[in-house]
XYZ file of C-alpha atoms in Angstrom:
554
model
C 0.000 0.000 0.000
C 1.184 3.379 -1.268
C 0.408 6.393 0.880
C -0.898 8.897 -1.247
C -1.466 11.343 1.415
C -1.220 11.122 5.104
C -3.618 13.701 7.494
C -2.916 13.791 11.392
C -5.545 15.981 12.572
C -5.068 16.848 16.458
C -2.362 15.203 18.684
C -0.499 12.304 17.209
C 2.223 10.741 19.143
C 4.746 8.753 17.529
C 7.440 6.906 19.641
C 11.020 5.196 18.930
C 10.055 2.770 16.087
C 9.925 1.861 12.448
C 7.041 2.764 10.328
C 7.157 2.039 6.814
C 5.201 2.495 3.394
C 4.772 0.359 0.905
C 7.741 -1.790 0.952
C 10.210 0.638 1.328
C 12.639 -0.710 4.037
C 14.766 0.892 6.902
C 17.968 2.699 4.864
C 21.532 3.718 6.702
C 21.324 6.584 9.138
C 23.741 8.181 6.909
C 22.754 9.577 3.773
C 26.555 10.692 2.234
C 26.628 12.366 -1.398
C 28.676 11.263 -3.690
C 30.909 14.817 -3.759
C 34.441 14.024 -3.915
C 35.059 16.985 -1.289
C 31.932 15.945 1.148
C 34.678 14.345 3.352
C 35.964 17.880 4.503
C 32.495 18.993 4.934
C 32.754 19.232 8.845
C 30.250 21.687 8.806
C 27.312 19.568 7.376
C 28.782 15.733 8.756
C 31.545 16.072 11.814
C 33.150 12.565 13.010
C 35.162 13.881 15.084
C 38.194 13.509 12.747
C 40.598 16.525 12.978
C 42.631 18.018 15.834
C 40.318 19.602 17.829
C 36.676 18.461 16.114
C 34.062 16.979 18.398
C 31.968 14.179 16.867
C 28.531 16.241 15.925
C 29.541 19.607 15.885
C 27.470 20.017 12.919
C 24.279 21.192 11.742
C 22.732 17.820 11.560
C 21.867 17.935 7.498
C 22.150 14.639 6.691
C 18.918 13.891 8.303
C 17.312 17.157 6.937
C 18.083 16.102 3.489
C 16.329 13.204 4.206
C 12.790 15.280 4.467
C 13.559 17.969 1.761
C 16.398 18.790 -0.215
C 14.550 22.646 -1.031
C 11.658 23.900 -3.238
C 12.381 26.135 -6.517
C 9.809 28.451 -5.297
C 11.928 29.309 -2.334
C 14.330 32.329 -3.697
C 17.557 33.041 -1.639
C 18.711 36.799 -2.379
C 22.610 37.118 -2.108
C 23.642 40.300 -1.263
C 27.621 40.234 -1.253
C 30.258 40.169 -3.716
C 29.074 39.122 -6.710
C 28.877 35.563 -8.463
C 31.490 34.125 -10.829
C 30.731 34.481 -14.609
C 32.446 34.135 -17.830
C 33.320 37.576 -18.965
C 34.344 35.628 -22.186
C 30.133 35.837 -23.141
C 28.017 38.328 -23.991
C 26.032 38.940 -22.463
C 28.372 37.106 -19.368
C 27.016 33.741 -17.759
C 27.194 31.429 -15.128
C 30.527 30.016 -14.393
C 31.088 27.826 -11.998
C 30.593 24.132 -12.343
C 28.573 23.556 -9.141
C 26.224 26.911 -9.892
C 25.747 27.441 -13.886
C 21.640 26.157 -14.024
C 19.977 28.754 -15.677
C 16.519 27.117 -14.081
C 17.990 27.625 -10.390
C 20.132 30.776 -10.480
C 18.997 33.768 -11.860
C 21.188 36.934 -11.974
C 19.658 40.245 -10.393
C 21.805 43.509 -10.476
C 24.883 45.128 -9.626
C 23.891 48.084 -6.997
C 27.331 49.323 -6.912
C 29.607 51.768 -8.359
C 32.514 49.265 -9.387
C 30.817 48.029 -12.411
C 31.768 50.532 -15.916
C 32.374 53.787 -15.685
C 28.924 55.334 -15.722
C 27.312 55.721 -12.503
C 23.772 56.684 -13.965
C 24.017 52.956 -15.363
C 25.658 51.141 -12.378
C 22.215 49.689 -11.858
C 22.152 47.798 -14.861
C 25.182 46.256 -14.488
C 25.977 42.009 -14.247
C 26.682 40.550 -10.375
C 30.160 39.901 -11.318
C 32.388 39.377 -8.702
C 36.296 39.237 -9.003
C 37.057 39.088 -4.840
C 35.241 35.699 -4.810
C 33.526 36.439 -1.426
C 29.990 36.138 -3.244
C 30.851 32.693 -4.838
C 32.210 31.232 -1.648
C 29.432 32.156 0.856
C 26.935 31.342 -2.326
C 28.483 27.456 -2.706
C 27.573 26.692 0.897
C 23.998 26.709 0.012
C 23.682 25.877 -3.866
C 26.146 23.943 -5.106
C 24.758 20.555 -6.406
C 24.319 17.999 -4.256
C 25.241 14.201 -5.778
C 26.986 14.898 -9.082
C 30.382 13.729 -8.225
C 31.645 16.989 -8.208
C 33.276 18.902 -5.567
C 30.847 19.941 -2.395
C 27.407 19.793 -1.246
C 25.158 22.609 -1.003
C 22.925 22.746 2.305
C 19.482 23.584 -0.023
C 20.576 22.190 -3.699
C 16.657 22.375 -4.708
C 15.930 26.111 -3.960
C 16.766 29.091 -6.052
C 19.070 31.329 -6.344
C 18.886 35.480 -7.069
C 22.626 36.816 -7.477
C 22.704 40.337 -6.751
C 26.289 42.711 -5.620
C 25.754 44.883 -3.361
C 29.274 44.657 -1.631
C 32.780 45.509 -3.188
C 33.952 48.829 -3.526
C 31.054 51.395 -3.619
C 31.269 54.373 -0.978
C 27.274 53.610 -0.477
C 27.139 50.697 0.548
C 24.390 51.360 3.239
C 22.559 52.874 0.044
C 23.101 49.930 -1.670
C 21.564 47.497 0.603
C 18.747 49.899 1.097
C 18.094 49.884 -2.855
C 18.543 45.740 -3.404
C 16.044 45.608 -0.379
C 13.460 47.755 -2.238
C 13.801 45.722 -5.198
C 13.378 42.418 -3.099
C 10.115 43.759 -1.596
C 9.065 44.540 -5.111
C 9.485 40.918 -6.297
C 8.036 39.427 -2.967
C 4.902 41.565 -3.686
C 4.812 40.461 -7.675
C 5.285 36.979 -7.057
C 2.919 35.721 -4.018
C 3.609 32.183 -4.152
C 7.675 32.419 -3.761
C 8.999 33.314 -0.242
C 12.276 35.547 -0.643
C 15.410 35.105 2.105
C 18.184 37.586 1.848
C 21.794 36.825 3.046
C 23.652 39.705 3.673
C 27.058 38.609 4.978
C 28.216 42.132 6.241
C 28.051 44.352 8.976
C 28.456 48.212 9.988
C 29.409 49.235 13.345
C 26.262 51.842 13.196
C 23.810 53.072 11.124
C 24.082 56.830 10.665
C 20.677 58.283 11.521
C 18.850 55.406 11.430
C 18.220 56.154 7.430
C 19.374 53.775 5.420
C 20.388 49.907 6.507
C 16.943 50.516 8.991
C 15.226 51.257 5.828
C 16.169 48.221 3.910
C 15.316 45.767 6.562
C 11.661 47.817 6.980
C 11.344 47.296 3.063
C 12.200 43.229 3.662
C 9.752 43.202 6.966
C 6.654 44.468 4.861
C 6.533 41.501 2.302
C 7.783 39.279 5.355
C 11.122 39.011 3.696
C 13.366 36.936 6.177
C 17.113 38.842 6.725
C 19.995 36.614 7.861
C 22.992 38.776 8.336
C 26.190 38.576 10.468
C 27.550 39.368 13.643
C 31.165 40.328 12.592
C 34.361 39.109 12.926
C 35.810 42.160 15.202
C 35.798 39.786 18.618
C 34.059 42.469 19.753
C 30.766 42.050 22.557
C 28.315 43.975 19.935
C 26.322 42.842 17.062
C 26.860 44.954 14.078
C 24.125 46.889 11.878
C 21.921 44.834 10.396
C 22.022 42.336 12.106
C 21.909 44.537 15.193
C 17.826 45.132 14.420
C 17.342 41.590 15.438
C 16.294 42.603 18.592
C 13.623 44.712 17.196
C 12.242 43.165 14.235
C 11.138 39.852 13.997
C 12.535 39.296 9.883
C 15.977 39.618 11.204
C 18.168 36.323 12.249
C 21.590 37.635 13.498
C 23.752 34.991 13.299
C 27.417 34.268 14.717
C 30.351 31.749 14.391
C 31.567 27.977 15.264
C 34.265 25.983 15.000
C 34.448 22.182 14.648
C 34.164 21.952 18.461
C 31.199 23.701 18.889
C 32.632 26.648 20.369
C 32.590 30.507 19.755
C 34.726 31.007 16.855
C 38.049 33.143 18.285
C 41.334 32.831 16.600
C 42.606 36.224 18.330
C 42.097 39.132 20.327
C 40.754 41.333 17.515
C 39.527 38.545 15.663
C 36.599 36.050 16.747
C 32.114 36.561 16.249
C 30.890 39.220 17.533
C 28.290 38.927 20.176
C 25.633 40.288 22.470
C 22.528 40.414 23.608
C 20.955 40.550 19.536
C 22.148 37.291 18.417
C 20.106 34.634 17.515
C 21.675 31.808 16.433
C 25.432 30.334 15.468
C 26.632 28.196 12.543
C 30.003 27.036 11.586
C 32.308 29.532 9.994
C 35.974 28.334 10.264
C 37.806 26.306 7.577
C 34.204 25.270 5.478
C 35.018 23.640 2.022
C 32.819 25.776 -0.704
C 33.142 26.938 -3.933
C 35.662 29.173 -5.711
C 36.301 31.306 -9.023
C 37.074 29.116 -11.520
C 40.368 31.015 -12.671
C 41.368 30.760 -8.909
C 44.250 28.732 -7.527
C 44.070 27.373 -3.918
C 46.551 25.659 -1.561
C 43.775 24.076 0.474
C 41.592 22.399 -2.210
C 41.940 21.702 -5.955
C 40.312 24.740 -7.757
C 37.641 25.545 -8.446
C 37.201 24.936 -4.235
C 38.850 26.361 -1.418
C 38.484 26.396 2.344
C 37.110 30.199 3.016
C 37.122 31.854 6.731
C 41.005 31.097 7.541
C 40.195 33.196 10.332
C 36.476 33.596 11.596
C 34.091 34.347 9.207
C 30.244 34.533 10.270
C 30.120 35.381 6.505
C 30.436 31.303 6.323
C 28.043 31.216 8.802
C 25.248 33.196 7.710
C 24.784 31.267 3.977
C 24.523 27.715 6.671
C 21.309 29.615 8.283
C 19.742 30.848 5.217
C 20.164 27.547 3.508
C 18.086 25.753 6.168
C 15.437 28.483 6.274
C 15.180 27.692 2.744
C 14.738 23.996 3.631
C 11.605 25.027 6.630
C 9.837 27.485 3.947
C 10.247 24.255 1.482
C 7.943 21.815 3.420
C 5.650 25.421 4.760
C 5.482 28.223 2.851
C 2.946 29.850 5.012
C 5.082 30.660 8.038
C 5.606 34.165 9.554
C 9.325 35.721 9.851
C 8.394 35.526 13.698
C 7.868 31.738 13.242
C 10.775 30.732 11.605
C 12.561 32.771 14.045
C 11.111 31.045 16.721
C 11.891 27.183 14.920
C 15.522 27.876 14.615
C 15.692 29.565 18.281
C 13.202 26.347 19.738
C 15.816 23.815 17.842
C 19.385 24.887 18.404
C 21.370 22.621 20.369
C 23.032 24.431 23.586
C 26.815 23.781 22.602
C 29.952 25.416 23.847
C 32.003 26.008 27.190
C 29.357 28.403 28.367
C 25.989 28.349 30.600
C 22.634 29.159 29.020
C 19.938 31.292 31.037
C 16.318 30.104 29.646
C 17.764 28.674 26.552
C 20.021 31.988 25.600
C 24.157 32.702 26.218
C 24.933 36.446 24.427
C 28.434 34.577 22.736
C 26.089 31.454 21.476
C 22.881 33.180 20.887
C 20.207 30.304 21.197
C 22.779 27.683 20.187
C 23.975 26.162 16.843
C 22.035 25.422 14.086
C 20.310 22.375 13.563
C 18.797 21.618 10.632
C 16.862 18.601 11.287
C 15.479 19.309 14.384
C 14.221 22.768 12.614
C 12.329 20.790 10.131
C 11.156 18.359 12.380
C 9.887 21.467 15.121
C 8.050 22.887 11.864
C 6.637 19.745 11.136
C 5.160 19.049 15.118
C 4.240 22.504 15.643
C 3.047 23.880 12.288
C 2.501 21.308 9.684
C 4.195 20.421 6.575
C 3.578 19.266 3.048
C 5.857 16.751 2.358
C 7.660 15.178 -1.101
C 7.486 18.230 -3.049
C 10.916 17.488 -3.932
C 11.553 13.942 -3.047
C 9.867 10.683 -4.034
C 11.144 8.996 -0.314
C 10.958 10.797 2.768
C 12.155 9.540 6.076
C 11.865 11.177 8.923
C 14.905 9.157 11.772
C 13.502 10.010 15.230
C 16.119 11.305 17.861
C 13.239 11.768 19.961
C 9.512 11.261 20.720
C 7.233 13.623 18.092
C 4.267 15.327 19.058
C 2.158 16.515 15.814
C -0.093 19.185 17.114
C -1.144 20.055 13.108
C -2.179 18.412 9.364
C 0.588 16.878 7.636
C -0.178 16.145 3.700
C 2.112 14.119 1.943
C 2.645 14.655 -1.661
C 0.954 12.357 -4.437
C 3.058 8.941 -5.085
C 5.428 9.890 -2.046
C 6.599 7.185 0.063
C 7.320 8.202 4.431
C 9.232 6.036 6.590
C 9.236 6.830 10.102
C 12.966 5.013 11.511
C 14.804 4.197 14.481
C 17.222 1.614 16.020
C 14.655 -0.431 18.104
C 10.819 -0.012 19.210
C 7.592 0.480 17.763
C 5.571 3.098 16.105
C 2.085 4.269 17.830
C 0.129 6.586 16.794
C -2.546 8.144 19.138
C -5.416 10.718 18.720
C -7.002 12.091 21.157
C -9.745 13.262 18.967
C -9.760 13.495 15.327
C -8.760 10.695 12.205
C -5.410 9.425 10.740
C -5.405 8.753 7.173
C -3.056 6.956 5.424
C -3.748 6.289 2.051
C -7.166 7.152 1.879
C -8.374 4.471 4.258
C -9.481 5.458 8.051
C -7.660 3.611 10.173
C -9.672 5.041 13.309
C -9.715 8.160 15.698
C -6.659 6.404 17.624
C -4.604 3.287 16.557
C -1.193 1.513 17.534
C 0.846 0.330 14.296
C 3.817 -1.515 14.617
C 5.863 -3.753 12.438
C 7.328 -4.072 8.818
C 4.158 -2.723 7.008
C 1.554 -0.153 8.245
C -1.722 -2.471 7.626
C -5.260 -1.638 7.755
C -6.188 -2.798 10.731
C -7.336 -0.812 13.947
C -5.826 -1.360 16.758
C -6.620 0.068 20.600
C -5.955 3.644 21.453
C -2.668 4.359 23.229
C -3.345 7.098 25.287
C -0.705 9.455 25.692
C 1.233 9.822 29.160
C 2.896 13.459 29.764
C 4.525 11.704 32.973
C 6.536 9.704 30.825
C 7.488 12.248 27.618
C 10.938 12.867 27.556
C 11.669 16.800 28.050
C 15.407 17.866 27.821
C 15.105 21.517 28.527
C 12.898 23.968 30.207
C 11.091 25.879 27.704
C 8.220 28.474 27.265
C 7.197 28.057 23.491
C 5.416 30.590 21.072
C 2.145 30.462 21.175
C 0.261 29.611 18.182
C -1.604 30.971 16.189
C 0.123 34.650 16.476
C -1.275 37.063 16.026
C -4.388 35.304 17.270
C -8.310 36.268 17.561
C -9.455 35.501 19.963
C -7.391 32.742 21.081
C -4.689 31.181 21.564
C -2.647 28.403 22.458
C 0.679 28.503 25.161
C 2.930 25.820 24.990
C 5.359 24.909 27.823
C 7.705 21.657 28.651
C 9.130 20.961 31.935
C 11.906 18.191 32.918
C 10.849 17.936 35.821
C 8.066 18.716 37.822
C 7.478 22.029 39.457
C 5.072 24.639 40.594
C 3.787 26.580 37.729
C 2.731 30.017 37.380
C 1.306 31.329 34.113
C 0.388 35.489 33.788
C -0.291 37.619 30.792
C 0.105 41.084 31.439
C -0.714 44.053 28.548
C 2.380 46.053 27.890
C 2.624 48.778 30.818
C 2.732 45.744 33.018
C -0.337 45.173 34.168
C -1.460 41.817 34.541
C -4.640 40.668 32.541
C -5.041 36.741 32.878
C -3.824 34.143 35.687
C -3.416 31.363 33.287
C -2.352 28.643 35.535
C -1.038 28.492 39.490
C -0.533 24.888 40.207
C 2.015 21.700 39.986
C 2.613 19.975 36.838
C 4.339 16.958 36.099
C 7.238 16.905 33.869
C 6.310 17.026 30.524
C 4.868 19.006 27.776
C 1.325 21.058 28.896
C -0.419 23.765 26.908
C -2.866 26.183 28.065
C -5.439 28.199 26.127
C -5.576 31.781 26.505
C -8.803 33.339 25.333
C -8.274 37.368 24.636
C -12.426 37.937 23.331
C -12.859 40.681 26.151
C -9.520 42.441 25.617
C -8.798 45.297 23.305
C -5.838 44.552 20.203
C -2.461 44.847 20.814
C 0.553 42.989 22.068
C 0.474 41.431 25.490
C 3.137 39.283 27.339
C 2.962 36.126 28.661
C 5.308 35.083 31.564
C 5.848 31.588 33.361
C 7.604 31.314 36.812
C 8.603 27.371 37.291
C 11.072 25.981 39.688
C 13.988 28.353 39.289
C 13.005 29.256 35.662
C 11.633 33.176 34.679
C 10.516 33.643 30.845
C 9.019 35.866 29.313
C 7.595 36.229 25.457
C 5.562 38.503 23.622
C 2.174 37.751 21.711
C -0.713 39.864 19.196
C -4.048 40.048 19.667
C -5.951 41.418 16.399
C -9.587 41.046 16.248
């Protein structure tokens, strides 16, 4: 039996187990490309091999790839450097090997003043880049993935816009301002693409507030998602833009890693910036990516080097973007807010240093991980699933809660793996579907082959759900009318106290004042007699204090 599409409407459970389709059978945790240089790709698959490398310092892709390799109608923006092309053609085209399809990369404009000599036509100008900054940070998330050539990319299905806006010009605040107007313009033309722009540079300030705020309030108003970079300066402050993380919810400020899942320092005046701004960290040391073809490199046969000799979030950023391609790819329909929120709610808490409510100002919310991110979108928000792949397996690391409708694609296999166990599936209330054929409001499957039997319900026990970390999750929907739903796990139990107080402080709900077991609990907050605006919701448990901030629109 083929499942054509597969509903889970409610609560569904699933524990360690194997489910399978059809007769597609358990496949090798592993899932390596063929890529000659994969091997030095420490960033995407870390064994530990190396000096100082820790086993699974990584961003976990391997599994990710495994659910979605990227959607076409995801566009990544590059604003940087420039891509390679062949100045041999007229007009010039794509270069490089690993990032010359015409049907994935398109080329955008050249928004500053180094291209001819007329400035009233700089705008017209080809993204040619001759530093090869744009080509290295742009390999890390397109170059093909399986063609027995060089690297992986981390998103080889999504596309590509190459646009420089770095290198050269004395606007360059201008220039990022101007690329960002044109990105709102296509995000507005073209409602069923989602548009990410990685902009791997930084400004200690923004003069007046005029121009880089400008550019990231064009990106917020089509719900353009910003990744940009700390900087390299070592320095305890995150640099303009990705400084207006703090402040807008389309910005993802992102910072450095090495391959031992520490901050990336290498000397006094050179390490990631940091502070209270940054989101998230990636690896950005020594990554394997592509290079101009002409170019000649000591640490991999050209056209490949190893860029950020030194610490480069520039690496870093391109790893962050390239898995928010891969979450818009299986749900296009998420805010900026809630992909924020995904990466935040699934970075692992690496690195010599203590977190406080999930968040360390040198680590942001921890390093990337691109499987858990796509499986917290799927649990939390929903998916649509083999878009882009015929097989999709989803290896469980830990018990998965799905708390919305999951459709999979039309002649799309799913395997649900692991090691040992079983497979149940439990709902509350609603169906499961699989295929077509009810299979009743709550069933157990285990075994080789999902059958059509029903089996008893398995009801779900919160006493016994695994919970790693205290954590006060977004609530969902948001914005919300008139309610909404709070989500909070516990690893142990405790005494709970849930408030939600308008914005001068005063409180406007007692959600909850009682002991809960360890576990995941939500609570439903109904806002019908309050007036619009945001309001924030705060949990006291044990020794834990967070705070978040929700919108009411009626």
């Amino acid at each position: 039996m083929k499942i054509k599409y597969f509903t889970i409407i409610l609560v569904l459970t699933i524990s360690f187990g194997i489910w399978e389709s059809s007769q597609l059978k358990a496949q090798s945790p592993q899932n390596i490309p063929n890529d000659p240089f994969f091997d030095e790709q420490w960033n995407l698959y870390n064994d530990g091999a190396g000096d100082s490398a820790v086993a699974g310092a990584d961003i976990n892709i391997l599994r990710a790839w495994k659910i979605t390799e990227g959607s076409s109608d995801i566009v990544i923006s590059m604003f940087d450097r420039g891509i390679d092309l062949d100045t041999t053609t007229s007009p010039m085209e794509l270069h490089h090997p690993e990032m010359d399809d015409e049907n994935r990369h398109m080329l955008g404009k050249n928004y500053t003043s180094m291209w001819g000599g007329d400035p009233d036509n700089v705008r017209d100008g080809f993204p040619g880049g001759t530093s090869g900054h744009g080509t290295w940070v742009s390999g890390v998330i397109f170059a093909e993935k399986n063609n027995e050539e060089g690297i992986a990319g981390i998103a080889p299905r999504v596309s590509a816009l190459h646009n420089r806006v770095l290198g050269g010009s004395p606007t360059r605040r201008e220039d990022f301002k101007n690329a960002s107007l044109d990105i709102k313009q296509k995000a507005s033309e073209n409602p069923n693409k989602r548009y990410i722009v990685n902009y791997s540079a930084g400004w200690f300030s923004d003069p007046g507030q005029e121009t880089l705020l400008q550019g990231v309030q064009y990106l917020e108003s089509e719900e353009v998602i910003l990744v940009s970079i700390s900087q390299n300066n070592n320095q305890p402050q995150v640099y303009y833009p990705a400084r207006y993380a703090g402040d807008f919810d389309n910005v993802i400020a992102v910072g450095a890693t090495v391959d031992n899942d520490n901050r990336c320092v290498v000397g006094p005046e050179s390490g990631s910036n940091y502070g209270p701004e940054l989101t998230i960290v990636a690896p950005g040391r020594l990554i394997p990516t592509t290079d101009l073809v002409y170019a000649e490199s000591e640490s991999l046969p050209g056209p490949y080097r190893l860029a950020g000799t030194s610490c480069s979030t520039s690496m870093a950023a391109p790893h962050v973007s390239g898995v928010i391609g891969l979450i818009l790819s299986i749900n296009n329909q998420l805010t900026p807010l809630q992909v924020k929120e995904i990466l935040k709610e699934s970075a692992d808490e690496v690195g010599n240093v203590v977190y406080q409510n999930g968040f360390h100002e040198e680590m942001g919310y921890g390093r990337l991980n691109a499987y858990q991110a796509l499986i917290h979108t799927i649990e939390n928000h929903g998916a649509v699933l083999g878009k882009d792949k015929e097989d999709v397996e989803l290896v469980l690391e830990d018990d998965l809660q799905f708390n919305h409708d999951i459709d999979l694609a039309e002649n799309t296999n799913l395997t649900i793996r692991s090691d040992e166990g079983t497979v149940s599936l439990s709902a509350e209330s609603g169906v499961v579907n699989i295929g077509g054929e009810w299979i009743g409001s709550s069933a157990k499957i285990a075994g080789d082959l999902v059958s059509d039997r029903e089996y008893p319900a398995q009801k779900k026990d919160a006493e016994k759900e695994r919970v790693g970390r205290f954590r006060l999750h977004q609530n969902y929907p948001n914005p919300f009318n008139p309610a909404t739903k709070i989500g909070f796990s516990l690893p142990e139990a405790a005494d709970v106290r849930l408030e939600v107080f308008d914005v001068t402080g005063r409180q406007v709900a007692l959600l909850l004042n009682e002991h809960k077991p360890a576990g995941h609990h939500d609570v439903t907050f109904d806002a019908g007699d309050l007036s619009s605006g945001v309001y924030l919701y705060r949990i006291q448990a044990g020794g834990h204090i967070e705070t978040r901030k929700m919108l009411f629109m009626k």
